[in-house]
Short mmCIF file of C-alpha atoms and ligand atoms in Angstrom, two decimals:
data_model
loop_
_atom_site.label_atom_id
_atom_site.label_comp_id
_atom_site.label_asym_id
_atom_site.label_seq_id
_atom_site.Cartn_x
_atom_site.Cartn_y
_atom_site.Cartn_z
CA MET A 276 85.23 122.79 72.99
CA MET A 277 85.85 119.20 74.14
CA GLU A 278 83.22 116.47 74.37
CA SER A 279 82.19 115.17 77.76
CA ALA A 280 84.40 112.01 77.51
CA GLN A 281 87.35 114.20 76.48
CA ILE A 282 86.75 116.52 79.42
CA LEU A 283 86.82 113.57 81.81
CA ALA A 284 89.91 112.12 80.12
CA ALA A 285 91.61 115.52 80.31
CA ALA A 286 90.69 115.90 84.00
CA ASN A 287 92.01 112.38 84.68
CA ALA A 288 95.23 113.17 82.83
CA VAL A 289 95.72 116.46 84.65
CA ILE A 290 95.08 114.94 88.08
CA PHE A 291 97.18 111.88 87.40
CA SER A 292 100.14 113.95 86.25
CA GLN A 293 100.18 115.83 89.55
CA ASP A 294 98.72 113.44 92.06
CA SER A 295 99.53 109.93 90.74
CA ARG A 296 95.88 109.00 90.95
CA TYR A 297 92.77 109.08 88.84
CA LEU A 298 89.44 110.73 89.59
CA SER A 299 87.57 108.89 92.35
CA ASP A 300 83.98 107.77 91.75
CA VAL A 301 82.58 110.70 93.68
CA GLU A 302 84.79 113.22 91.85
CA THR A 303 83.72 111.70 88.53
CA ALA A 304 80.06 112.04 89.58
CA ILE A 305 80.61 115.74 90.32
CA LEU A 306 82.39 116.40 87.02
CA GLN A 307 79.80 114.50 85.01
CA GLY A 308 77.03 116.44 86.74
CA ALA A 309 78.82 119.74 86.22
CA ILE A 310 79.36 118.97 82.51
CA ALA A 311 75.59 118.50 82.23
CA ASP A 312 75.06 121.84 84.07
CA LYS A 313 73.45 120.08 87.05
CA THR A 314 73.27 121.59 90.51
CA TYR A 315 74.91 119.87 93.50
CA GLU A 316 71.38 118.99 94.66
CA GLN A 317 70.68 117.19 91.38
CA ILE A 318 74.06 115.43 91.42
CA ALA A 319 73.43 114.28 95.01
CA ALA A 320 69.99 112.98 94.16
CA GLU A 321 71.24 111.04 91.14
CA SER A 322 74.50 109.71 92.57
CA GLY A 323 73.35 108.84 96.09
CA TYR A 324 76.11 110.90 97.77
CA SER A 325 74.99 113.40 100.40
CA ILE A 326 74.69 117.01 99.33
CA ASN A 327 76.97 118.18 102.13
CA TYR A 328 79.66 115.71 101.20
CA LEU A 329 79.60 116.84 97.57
CA LYS A 330 79.25 120.56 98.14
CA ARG A 331 81.36 121.12 101.25
CA ASP A 332 83.97 118.38 101.05
CA VAL A 333 84.77 116.69 97.73
CA GLY A 334 83.69 119.55 95.43
CA PRO A 335 85.85 122.31 96.99
CA LYS A 336 88.84 119.93 97.26
CA LEU A 337 88.47 118.98 93.61
CA TRP A 338 88.29 122.61 92.41
CA ARG A 339 91.26 123.49 94.61
CA LEU A 340 93.30 120.61 93.18
CA LEU A 341 92.42 121.54 89.60
CA SER A 342 93.22 125.21 90.38
CA ASP A 343 96.65 124.18 91.71
CA VAL A 344 97.41 122.04 88.70
CA LEU A 345 96.06 124.36 86.02
CA GLY A 346 97.47 127.50 87.60
CA GLU A 347 94.20 129.43 87.50
CA LYS A 348 91.12 129.65 89.70
CA VAL A 349 88.91 126.74 88.71
CA SER A 350 85.30 126.33 89.80
CA LYS A 351 82.27 124.25 88.93
CA SER A 352 81.24 126.85 86.36
CA ASN A 353 84.54 127.36 84.52
CA PHE A 354 86.40 124.05 84.73
CA ARG A 355 85.49 123.08 81.16
CA GLN A 356 87.07 126.20 79.73
CA ALA A 357 90.10 125.81 82.05
CA LEU A 358 90.65 122.18 80.99
CA ASN A 359 90.14 123.14 77.37
CA ARG A 360 92.79 125.84 77.66
CA SER A 361 95.16 123.42 79.39
CA GLN A 362 94.89 120.99 76.48
CA SER A 363 95.80 123.58 73.83
CA PRO A 364 99.50 123.17 72.96
CA ALA A 365 100.20 126.85 73.62
CA ALA A 366 99.08 126.48 77.23
CA GLN A 367 101.44 123.62 77.99
CA SER A 368 104.62 125.07 79.34
CA PRO A 369 107.23 122.47 80.33
CA ALA A 370 106.37 123.20 83.95
CA ASP A 371 102.70 122.41 83.78
CA SER A 372 102.98 119.49 81.41
CA GLY A 373 105.08 117.72 83.99
CA SER A 374 108.19 117.66 81.79
CA ASN A 375 110.31 120.11 83.73
CA LEU A 376 112.88 117.65 84.94
CA PRO A 377 115.89 119.73 85.91
CA SER A 378 118.24 117.92 83.58
CA ALA A 379 115.88 118.21 80.60
CA SER A 380 117.58 118.68 77.27
CA PRO A 381 116.50 121.48 74.90
CA ALA A 382 114.87 118.82 72.74
CA GLN A 383 112.91 117.69 75.77
CA VAL A 384 111.69 121.19 76.46
CA MET A 385 110.46 121.35 72.85
CA ARG A 386 108.58 118.11 73.29
CA GLN A 387 105.78 119.62 75.25
CA SER A 388 103.31 116.90 74.43
CA ASN A 389 105.36 114.28 76.25
CA ASP A 390 104.04 113.36 79.64
CA TRP A 391 106.55 112.49 82.33
CA GLY A 392 103.85 111.90 84.94
CA GLU A 393 105.47 111.42 88.31
CA ALA A 394 108.93 110.47 87.03
CA PRO A 395 111.44 111.59 89.69
CA ASP A 396 114.24 114.09 89.24
CA VAL A 397 117.56 112.46 88.36
CA SER A 398 119.79 115.52 88.20
CA PHE A 399 122.13 113.74 90.65
CA PHE A 400 122.92 110.50 88.83
CA LEU A 401 126.03 108.33 89.05
CA GLY A 402 127.52 105.66 86.78
CA ARG A 403 125.37 103.24 84.79
CA ALA A 404 127.23 103.97 81.55
CA ALA A 405 127.31 100.26 80.57
CA GLU A 406 123.63 99.73 81.33
CA LEU A 407 122.65 102.89 79.44
CA GLU A 408 124.65 101.78 76.41
CA THR A 409 123.19 98.26 76.39
CA LEU A 410 119.64 99.50 76.78
CA THR A 411 120.05 102.17 74.10
CA GLN A 412 121.32 99.55 71.66
CA TRP A 413 118.47 97.21 72.46
CA ILE A 414 115.86 99.89 71.94
CA LEU A 415 117.27 102.02 69.09
CA ARG A 416 119.50 99.59 67.15
CA ASP A 417 117.64 96.30 67.72
CA GLY A 418 114.13 97.79 67.87
CA CYS A 419 113.15 95.91 71.06
CA ARG A 420 109.45 96.28 71.78
CA LEU A 421 109.36 95.27 75.42
CA VAL A 422 112.29 95.93 77.77
CA THR A 423 112.23 95.31 81.52
CA LEU A 424 114.57 96.70 84.18
CA LEU A 425 114.68 94.26 87.10
CA GLY A 426 116.23 94.47 90.55
CA ILE A 427 115.55 94.74 94.25
CA GLY A 428 113.99 97.79 95.89
CA GLY A 429 116.20 100.87 95.94
CA ILE A 430 118.77 99.51 93.46
CA GLY A 431 118.02 102.31 90.98
CA LYS A 432 115.58 100.94 88.38
CA THR A 433 113.41 104.04 88.33
CA ALA A 434 116.39 106.42 88.29
CA LEU A 435 117.97 104.47 85.43
CA GLY A 436 114.63 104.37 83.61
CA VAL A 437 114.32 108.17 83.80
CA LYS A 438 117.90 108.70 82.64
CA LEU A 439 117.44 106.28 79.75
CA ALA A 440 114.13 107.84 78.74
CA GLN A 441 115.68 111.31 78.81
CA GLN A 442 118.45 110.11 76.51
CA LEU A 443 116.07 108.38 74.12
CA GLU A 444 113.34 111.00 74.11
CA SER A 445 114.40 112.74 70.92
CA GLY A 446 114.21 109.45 69.00
CA PHE A 447 110.50 109.05 69.77
CA GLU A 448 107.42 110.97 68.67
CA LYS A 449 105.76 110.60 72.02
CA LEU A 450 106.83 109.65 75.54
CA ILE A 451 104.57 108.77 78.46
CA TRP A 452 105.69 107.80 81.97
CA ARG A 453 103.28 106.20 84.43
CA SER A 454 103.79 104.54 87.80
CA LEU A 455 101.74 101.46 88.67
CA ARG A 456 102.61 101.78 92.36
CA ASN A 457 98.95 102.06 93.35
CA ALA A 458 97.87 99.26 91.04
CA PRO A 459 95.50 101.06 88.67
CA PRO A 460 93.24 98.62 86.82
CA LEU A 461 94.31 98.36 83.19
CA GLU A 462 91.17 100.14 82.04
CA ALA A 463 91.97 103.18 84.18
CA LEU A 464 95.48 103.23 82.73
CA LEU A 465 94.16 102.95 79.18
CA MET A 466 91.78 105.84 79.88
CA GLN A 467 94.96 107.85 80.34
CA LEU A 468 97.19 106.41 77.67
CA VAL A 469 94.91 106.22 74.64
CA PRO A 470 93.85 109.91 74.69
CA LEU A 471 97.45 110.98 75.31
CA LEU A 472 98.86 108.82 72.52
CA SER A 473 96.19 110.02 70.09
CA ASP A 474 96.37 113.71 71.04
CA GLN A 475 92.87 113.41 72.53
CA GLN A 476 91.43 112.07 69.25
CA ASP A 477 90.64 108.61 70.66
CA THR A 478 89.19 107.90 74.11
CA ARG A 479 88.55 104.14 73.89
CA PRO A 480 90.10 102.52 76.99
CA GLU A 481 90.94 99.36 75.00
CA LEU A 482 94.08 97.36 74.33
CA GLU A 483 93.30 97.32 70.63
CA ALA A 484 93.25 101.13 70.59
CA LEU A 485 96.58 101.27 72.44
CA LEU A 486 98.17 98.87 69.93
CA GLN A 487 96.82 100.89 67.04
CA HIS A 488 98.59 104.01 68.33
CA LEU A 489 101.81 102.13 69.14
CA ARG A 490 101.78 101.00 65.51
CA SER A 491 101.00 104.35 63.93
CA ARG A 492 103.52 106.41 65.98
CA LYS A 493 106.90 105.73 67.49
CA CYS A 494 106.14 105.96 71.19
CA LEU A 495 108.17 105.28 74.30
CA LEU A 496 105.88 104.15 77.05
CA ILE A 497 107.31 103.60 80.53
CA LEU A 498 105.44 101.71 83.24
CA ASP A 499 107.25 101.92 86.58
CA ASN A 500 106.67 99.45 89.46
CA LEU A 501 105.03 96.60 87.58
CA GLU A 502 105.39 94.43 90.71
CA ALA A 503 102.41 96.30 92.17
CA VAL A 504 100.10 94.33 89.86
CA LEU A 505 101.95 91.02 90.27
CA GLN A 506 101.01 88.36 92.77
CA PRO A 507 103.58 88.20 95.58
CA ASP A 508 103.14 84.50 96.17
CA PRO A 509 103.49 82.38 94.09
CA LEU A 510 105.78 84.65 92.12
CA GLY A 511 105.08 85.23 88.44
CA PRO A 512 101.39 85.61 87.60
CA PHE A 513 99.36 88.80 87.87
CA ARG A 514 97.13 89.58 90.83
CA PRO A 515 93.47 88.62 90.51
CA GLY A 516 91.70 91.45 88.70
CA TYR A 517 94.91 92.46 86.92
CA GLU A 518 95.22 89.52 84.52
CA ASP A 519 94.61 91.82 81.57
CA TYR A 520 98.06 93.36 82.16
CA GLU A 521 99.40 90.00 80.99
CA GLN A 522 97.53 90.51 77.74
CA LEU A 523 99.03 93.99 77.44
CA LEU A 524 102.56 92.59 77.74
CA GLN A 525 101.76 89.70 75.39
CA LEU A 526 100.40 92.03 72.71
CA VAL A 527 103.20 94.57 73.01
CA GLY A 528 105.83 91.80 72.92
CA ASP A 529 104.31 89.64 70.17
CA THR A 530 102.83 92.16 67.74
CA ALA A 531 104.81 94.17 65.19
CA HIS A 532 104.83 97.92 65.95
CA GLN A 533 107.36 100.74 66.04
CA SER A 534 107.12 101.63 69.74
CA CYS A 535 108.79 100.43 72.93
CA LEU A 536 107.31 99.61 76.32
CA LEU A 537 109.91 100.02 79.07
CA ILE A 538 109.03 98.41 82.38
CA THR A 539 110.62 98.50 85.80
CA SER A 540 109.82 95.74 88.25
CA ARG A 541 111.22 94.10 91.35
CA GLU A 542 109.96 90.78 90.03
CA LYS A 543 109.89 89.20 86.61
CA PRO A 544 106.43 88.16 85.39
CA VAL A 545 106.09 84.77 83.69
CA VAL A 546 104.79 86.39 80.51
CA ILE A 547 108.14 88.14 80.06
CA ALA A 548 110.25 85.14 81.12
CA THR A 549 108.67 83.01 78.42
CA ARG A 550 109.17 85.59 75.66
CA GLU A 551 112.59 87.11 76.24
CA GLY A 552 115.86 86.27 74.56
CA THR A 553 119.11 87.98 73.57
CA GLU A 554 118.09 87.99 69.89
CA LEU A 555 114.39 88.58 70.47
CA PRO A 556 112.42 91.84 70.68
CA VAL A 557 111.63 91.15 74.35
CA ARG A 558 114.58 91.56 76.72
CA SER A 559 115.24 92.24 80.36
CA LEU A 560 118.21 93.55 82.29
CA VAL A 561 118.93 92.87 85.94
CA ILE A 562 120.28 96.08 87.48
CA PRO A 563 123.31 95.45 89.69
CA GLY A 564 124.41 97.58 92.62
CA LEU A 565 126.57 100.63 92.00
CA GLN A 566 130.30 99.91 92.20
CA ALA A 567 133.06 102.46 92.67
CA GLU A 568 130.70 105.28 91.57
CA ALA A 569 128.80 104.82 94.83
CA ASP A 570 131.78 106.44 96.50
CA ALA A 571 130.65 109.77 95.04
CA LEU A 572 127.31 109.19 96.71
CA LEU A 573 129.02 108.86 100.11
CA THR A 574 130.98 112.02 99.41
CA ALA A 575 127.78 113.83 98.42
CA LYS A 576 126.36 112.76 101.79
CA GLY A 577 129.36 114.30 103.53
CA LEU A 578 131.01 111.03 104.64
CA SER A 579 134.75 110.75 104.80
CA GLY A 580 137.02 107.79 105.65
CA SER A 581 139.71 105.69 103.98
CA VAL A 582 139.14 104.27 100.50
CA ASP A 583 139.07 100.79 102.00
CA ILE A 584 136.49 101.52 104.67
CA ARG A 585 134.23 103.27 102.15
CA ARG A 586 134.52 100.28 99.83
CA GLN A 587 133.52 97.99 102.72
CA LEU A 588 130.45 100.09 103.37
CA ILE A 589 129.45 100.00 99.70
CA GLU A 590 129.92 96.23 99.59
CA ALA A 591 127.98 95.75 102.80
CA TYR A 592 124.93 97.22 101.11
CA GLY A 593 125.58 95.60 97.73
CA GLY A 594 125.96 99.05 96.14
CA ASN A 595 122.24 99.69 96.73
CA PRO A 596 122.00 103.49 96.43
CA LEU A 597 118.90 103.83 98.59
CA ALA A 598 120.38 101.69 101.39
CA LEU A 599 123.64 103.63 101.15
CA LYS A 600 121.87 106.99 101.35
CA ILE A 601 119.98 105.87 104.45
CA ALA A 602 123.10 104.31 105.97
CA ALA A 603 125.10 107.48 105.34
CA THR A 604 122.51 109.53 107.20
CA SER A 605 122.56 107.11 110.14
CA ILE A 606 126.36 107.18 110.22
CA GLN A 607 126.28 110.96 110.37
CA ASP A 608 123.55 111.09 113.01
CA LEU A 609 124.42 108.14 115.24
CA PHE A 610 128.13 107.48 114.73
CA ASP A 611 129.48 110.97 114.25
CA GLY A 612 130.33 110.19 110.65
CA ASN A 613 132.60 107.29 111.64
CA ILE A 614 132.08 104.48 109.12
CA SER A 615 134.33 102.00 111.00
CA VAL A 616 132.30 102.16 114.21
CA PHE A 617 129.14 101.77 112.20
CA LEU A 618 130.54 98.73 110.36
CA SER A 619 131.56 97.10 113.64
CA GLN A 620 127.86 97.03 114.65
CA GLU A 621 127.24 93.76 112.91
CA THR A 622 123.53 93.61 113.61
CA THR A 623 122.99 96.74 111.58
CA LEU A 624 124.47 95.06 108.57
CA PHE A 625 122.71 91.73 109.00
CA ASN A 626 119.32 93.29 109.27
CA GLY A 627 119.95 95.58 106.36
CA VAL A 628 117.64 98.36 105.38
CA ARG A 629 114.93 97.47 107.87
CA GLN A 630 117.25 97.91 110.78
CA LEU A 631 118.42 101.19 109.33
CA LEU A 632 114.89 102.42 108.91
CA ASP A 633 114.11 101.39 112.51
CA GLN A 634 116.97 103.54 113.68
CA GLN A 635 115.92 106.43 111.46
CA PHE A 636 112.32 106.16 112.54
CA GLU A 637 113.15 106.21 116.25
CA ARG A 638 114.71 109.59 115.75
CA LEU A 639 111.70 111.28 114.21
CA SER A 640 109.59 113.87 116.00
CA THR A 641 105.93 113.12 116.71
CA LEU A 642 104.88 115.32 113.81
CA GLU A 643 107.37 113.60 111.49
CA HIS A 644 105.93 110.21 112.53
CA THR A 645 102.44 111.46 111.78
CA LEU A 646 103.53 112.78 108.37
CA MET A 647 105.21 109.49 107.52
CA TYR A 648 102.08 107.53 108.42
CA TRP A 649 99.79 109.80 106.41
CA LEU A 650 102.05 109.69 103.37
CA ALA A 651 102.02 105.89 103.56
CA VAL A 652 98.22 105.87 103.77
CA ASN A 653 97.86 108.34 100.88
CA ARG A 654 100.17 106.20 98.72
CA ALA A 655 100.72 108.97 96.16
CA TRP A 656 102.27 112.42 95.75
CA THR A 657 100.70 114.60 98.45
CA THR A 658 100.70 118.37 99.07
CA VAL A 659 101.05 120.29 102.33
CA ALA A 660 97.41 121.37 101.98
CA GLU A 661 96.25 117.75 101.73
CA LEU A 662 98.26 116.78 104.79
CA TYR A 663 96.77 119.75 106.60
CA ASP A 664 93.31 118.34 105.84
CA ASP A 665 94.38 114.86 106.98
CA ILE A 666 96.02 115.52 110.31
CA VAL A 667 93.92 115.63 113.50
CA PRO A 668 94.16 117.63 115.68
CA PRO A 669 95.17 120.27 113.09
CA VAL A 670 98.77 121.43 112.80
CA PRO A 671 99.68 124.75 111.08
CA GLN A 672 100.78 124.34 107.47
CA SER A 673 104.10 126.05 108.21
CA ARG A 674 104.95 123.31 110.73
CA ILE A 675 103.87 120.59 108.31
CA LEU A 676 106.23 122.08 105.73
CA GLU A 677 109.07 122.15 108.26
CA GLY A 678 108.42 118.50 109.14
CA LEU A 679 108.37 117.49 105.48
CA GLU A 680 111.61 119.30 104.77
CA ALA A 681 113.24 117.58 107.76
CA LEU A 682 112.08 114.21 106.43
CA CYS A 683 113.54 115.05 103.00
CA ARG A 684 116.87 115.76 104.63
CA ARG A 685 116.68 112.39 106.35
CA ASN A 686 116.26 110.82 102.89
CA LEU A 687 112.96 109.36 103.90
CA LEU A 688 110.92 111.40 101.40
CA GLU A 689 110.99 112.35 97.76
CA LYS A 690 109.92 115.85 96.79
CA GLN A 691 108.71 117.19 93.46
CA ARG A 692 107.06 120.54 92.72
CA GLY A 693 105.60 120.91 96.20
CA HIS A 694 104.42 117.29 96.37
CA TYR A 695 105.87 114.68 98.70
CA THR A 696 105.89 110.91 98.81
CA GLN A 697 108.00 107.99 100.05
CA GLN A 698 110.36 105.63 98.26
CA PRO A 699 108.52 102.31 97.81
CA VAL A 700 110.87 100.49 100.23
CA VAL A 701 110.30 103.19 102.83
CA MET A 702 106.54 103.16 102.24
CA GLU A 703 106.39 99.40 102.79
CA TYR A 704 108.33 99.76 106.00
CA VAL A 705 106.03 102.53 107.29
CA CYS A 706 102.91 100.51 106.38
CA ASP A 707 104.26 97.50 108.35
CA ARG A 708 105.03 99.71 111.27
CA LEU A 709 101.63 101.37 111.26
CA ILE A 710 99.92 97.98 111.22
CA GLU A 711 102.11 96.69 114.05
CA GLN A 712 101.33 99.74 116.18
CA MET A 713 97.62 99.55 115.48
CA VAL A 714 97.46 95.84 116.31
CA SER A 715 99.13 96.62 119.60
CA GLU A 716 96.61 99.43 120.25
CA LEU A 717 93.67 97.16 119.41
CA THR A 718 95.05 94.59 121.81
CA THR A 719 95.58 96.96 124.71
CA SER A 720 92.55 99.21 123.94
CA GLU A 721 94.89 102.18 124.27
CA LEU A 722 93.89 103.90 121.09
CA ASP A 723 96.11 106.61 119.69
CA LEU A 724 97.26 106.11 116.09
CA PHE A 725 94.04 104.21 115.48
CA ILE A 726 91.85 107.24 116.07
CA ARG A 727 94.11 109.70 114.30
CA HIS A 728 94.57 107.89 110.97
CA ALA A 729 92.01 106.88 108.38
CA LEU A 730 93.29 103.70 106.78
CA LEU A 731 90.58 103.98 104.16
CA LYS A 732 90.09 107.33 102.47
CA THR A 733 86.90 108.19 100.64
CA THR A 734 88.41 110.83 98.40
CA VAL A 735 90.80 108.54 96.56
CA ALA A 736 90.17 106.43 93.46
CA GLU A 737 88.42 103.09 93.97
CA TYR A 738 91.55 101.06 93.23
CA VAL A 739 93.66 103.08 95.69
CA ARG A 740 91.00 102.30 98.28
CA GLU A 741 91.33 98.62 97.33
CA SER A 742 95.10 98.92 97.83
CA GLN A 743 94.42 100.42 101.25
CA VAL A 744 92.16 97.49 102.16
CA ARG A 745 94.76 94.96 100.98
CA ILE A 746 97.73 96.69 102.54
CA PHE A 747 96.24 97.87 105.84
CA LEU A 748 92.88 96.42 106.73
CA GLU A 749 93.42 92.79 105.78
CA PRO A 750 96.72 92.38 107.67
CA LEU A 751 95.21 94.29 110.61
CA ALA A 752 92.22 91.94 110.73
CA GLN A 753 94.48 88.88 110.40
CA GLU A 754 96.71 89.98 113.23
CA PHE A 755 93.68 90.74 115.38
CA ARG A 756 92.28 87.26 114.75
CA ARG A 757 95.66 85.71 115.51
CA THR A 758 95.78 87.50 118.88
CA PHE A 759 92.19 86.80 119.91
CA THR A 760 91.55 83.33 118.55
CA ALA A 761 88.31 82.45 120.39
CA ILE A 762 85.10 84.13 119.21
CA ALA A 763 84.22 85.05 122.78
CA ALA A 764 87.57 86.77 123.23
CA ILE A 765 87.10 88.72 119.98
CA GLU A 766 83.63 89.81 121.05
CA GLN A 767 84.85 90.90 124.44
CA GLN A 768 87.75 92.87 122.96
CA VAL A 769 85.48 94.57 120.39
CA LEU A 770 83.23 95.65 123.28
CA HIS A 771 86.25 97.04 125.13
CA LEU A 772 87.27 98.94 122.03
CA LEU A 773 83.81 100.36 121.46
CA THR A 774 83.75 101.60 125.04
CA ALA A 775 87.18 103.16 124.59
CA LEU A 776 86.06 104.79 121.34
CA ARG A 777 82.89 106.17 122.92
CA ARG A 778 84.97 107.65 125.69
CA LEU A 779 87.23 109.27 123.14
CA GLU A 780 84.37 110.53 121.00
CA SER A 781 83.84 113.42 123.36
CA HIS A 782 87.38 114.52 122.47
CA LYS A 783 86.33 114.67 118.82
CA SER A 784 89.37 112.77 117.70
CA GLY A 785 88.13 111.51 114.50
CA TYR A 786 88.62 108.52 112.33
CA GLY A 787 88.39 105.27 114.30
CA GLY A 788 84.82 104.62 113.18
CA GLU A 789 85.92 104.13 109.60
CA ILE A 790 87.66 100.89 110.31
CA CYS A 791 85.55 99.52 113.12
N1 ATP B 232 122.72 105.89 89.53
C1 ATP B 232 122.32 106.58 90.60
N2 ATP B 232 122.99 107.67 91.02
C2 ATP B 232 122.60 108.35 92.12
N3 ATP B 232 121.52 108.05 92.85
C3 ATP B 232 120.81 106.97 92.47
C4 ATP B 232 121.17 106.18 91.34
N4 ATP B 232 120.29 105.18 91.22
C5 ATP B 232 119.41 105.35 92.22
N5 ATP B 232 119.71 106.41 92.97
C6 ATP B 232 118.97 106.90 94.14
O1 ATP B 232 118.64 105.78 94.97
C7 ATP B 232 117.29 105.81 95.41
C8 ATP B 232 116.57 104.56 94.92
O2 ATP B 232 116.54 104.54 93.50
P1 ATP B 232 115.24 104.09 92.68
O3 ATP B 232 114.02 104.73 93.22
O4 ATP B 232 115.54 104.32 91.25
O5 ATP B 232 115.22 102.55 93.03
P2 ATP B 232 114.23 101.43 92.47
O6 ATP B 232 115.08 100.28 92.06
O7 ATP B 232 113.34 102.02 91.44
O8 ATP B 232 113.44 101.03 93.78
P3 ATP B 232 111.95 100.41 93.93
O9 ATP B 232 112.01 98.97 93.53
O10 ATP B 232 111.68 100.57 95.37
O11 ATP B 232 111.03 101.20 93.02
C9 ATP B 232 116.71 107.11 94.85
O12 ATP B 232 116.80 108.09 95.85
C10 ATP B 232 117.61 107.45 93.69
O13 ATP B 232 117.68 108.82 93.45
MG1 MG B 233 111.31 102.38 91.43
#
């Protein structure tokens, strides 16, 4: 049977592989208490959380999530045994170890200990032969230790990363894929990586431990979305609180070991810029747009038209596959599939993806809007059941599923094993839109979205909550202050809002209090 630290590491690994998040503080408190055979009353007394919150809210959700992931009924009394079983190699089928990518090779299926985390499906993949060849040579022939795929949002860094990792998998003893989209602190990431790299033999969340395992085994480690821990302005350094990621890259790039860290990022961090070189073990590749291959993408989306007009469309979006997918949907929906008419609307092209998303968004149903907002707030792979818990007033799960499927068809969502999330570019757009709407509601006191969406969730990991503060609450507060500059005006508006909220309270709408 596993030790307590191993049980927590295993629970973190299991939850992360399904939900792209780690255990929150309150979930950790429950698990730690349960490991020590404590009652909910004792856990509440020691942790400071209310008994009701633990027993009726977080606890049942946690057991349900673990049951979903482990494929058996998990409760406070049997979770240790269930996690123990899930860690035994025999229990890890490709499906529940997260390695069931549809285009998996037989070798991949055999490599059950690899952990693909939330890597997306790339069964539909076009072109990139030259990039795949270059990257394979860098990693296998030249033994590069740190390789970065760079490029703008939607250009295909993640898709190329998955394809490359699938092709290289058999050359490595161990493969782990993690997304940094929600900016996990390095320690939380190491809590995942070290036990996985050491087959649960080592649980030290330390860089030194990571290096030790990268030296002793040939591992391929992929960190997707590094830009999430980089400072947006000025470009280059890491965000405050994430400086230790710089040390990670320094160590992996400068120290001799037999592994490779593959990174995808929209921006290049200084620590990589100063170390890379064509003959050095640190290299980066800027991913260009798709060329002629993108034509197959238009065909797959059902678009027809002359070779020339299709080429114009591809050029207009710089071969960006995400932009082209969204554009193709708009052309079908708004222009009857006629690319020429679409191209003659110059504003669409000048404003690029944002304009396209505006058009797409205007066409969504109310429920689809709500789903998009909640997925942006959740910031990670989300199930129908979780959305059911989120949405007020409640909507039947069957309708939620219908809405999600419609959004997938509109190319606004990604789907994987019953979990849904948004492309990063789409998520940013939805966050901006939600903030804009809420600012307008706070200004007019006509509260709608504001009372139906929690911008801060208590059931997510601490760092996801911090992301939510940074992404939603801070811009919201800034905009509010910009609109009501004088203190007296702010006070008066806050009073208006409180009155409006009190009036609405009788309707039991929900969440506004959390961000007041
Ligand atoms: N070579 C390709 N063939 C077919 N589809 C592709 C290809 N590359 C990317 N796509 C599709 O384009 C979309 C965007 O790709 P991807 O998520 O890899 O972009 P990204 O560069 O990682 O974006 P971000 O910076 O936002 O993370 C996805 O839906 C993906 O499936
Ligand atoms: Mg990506």
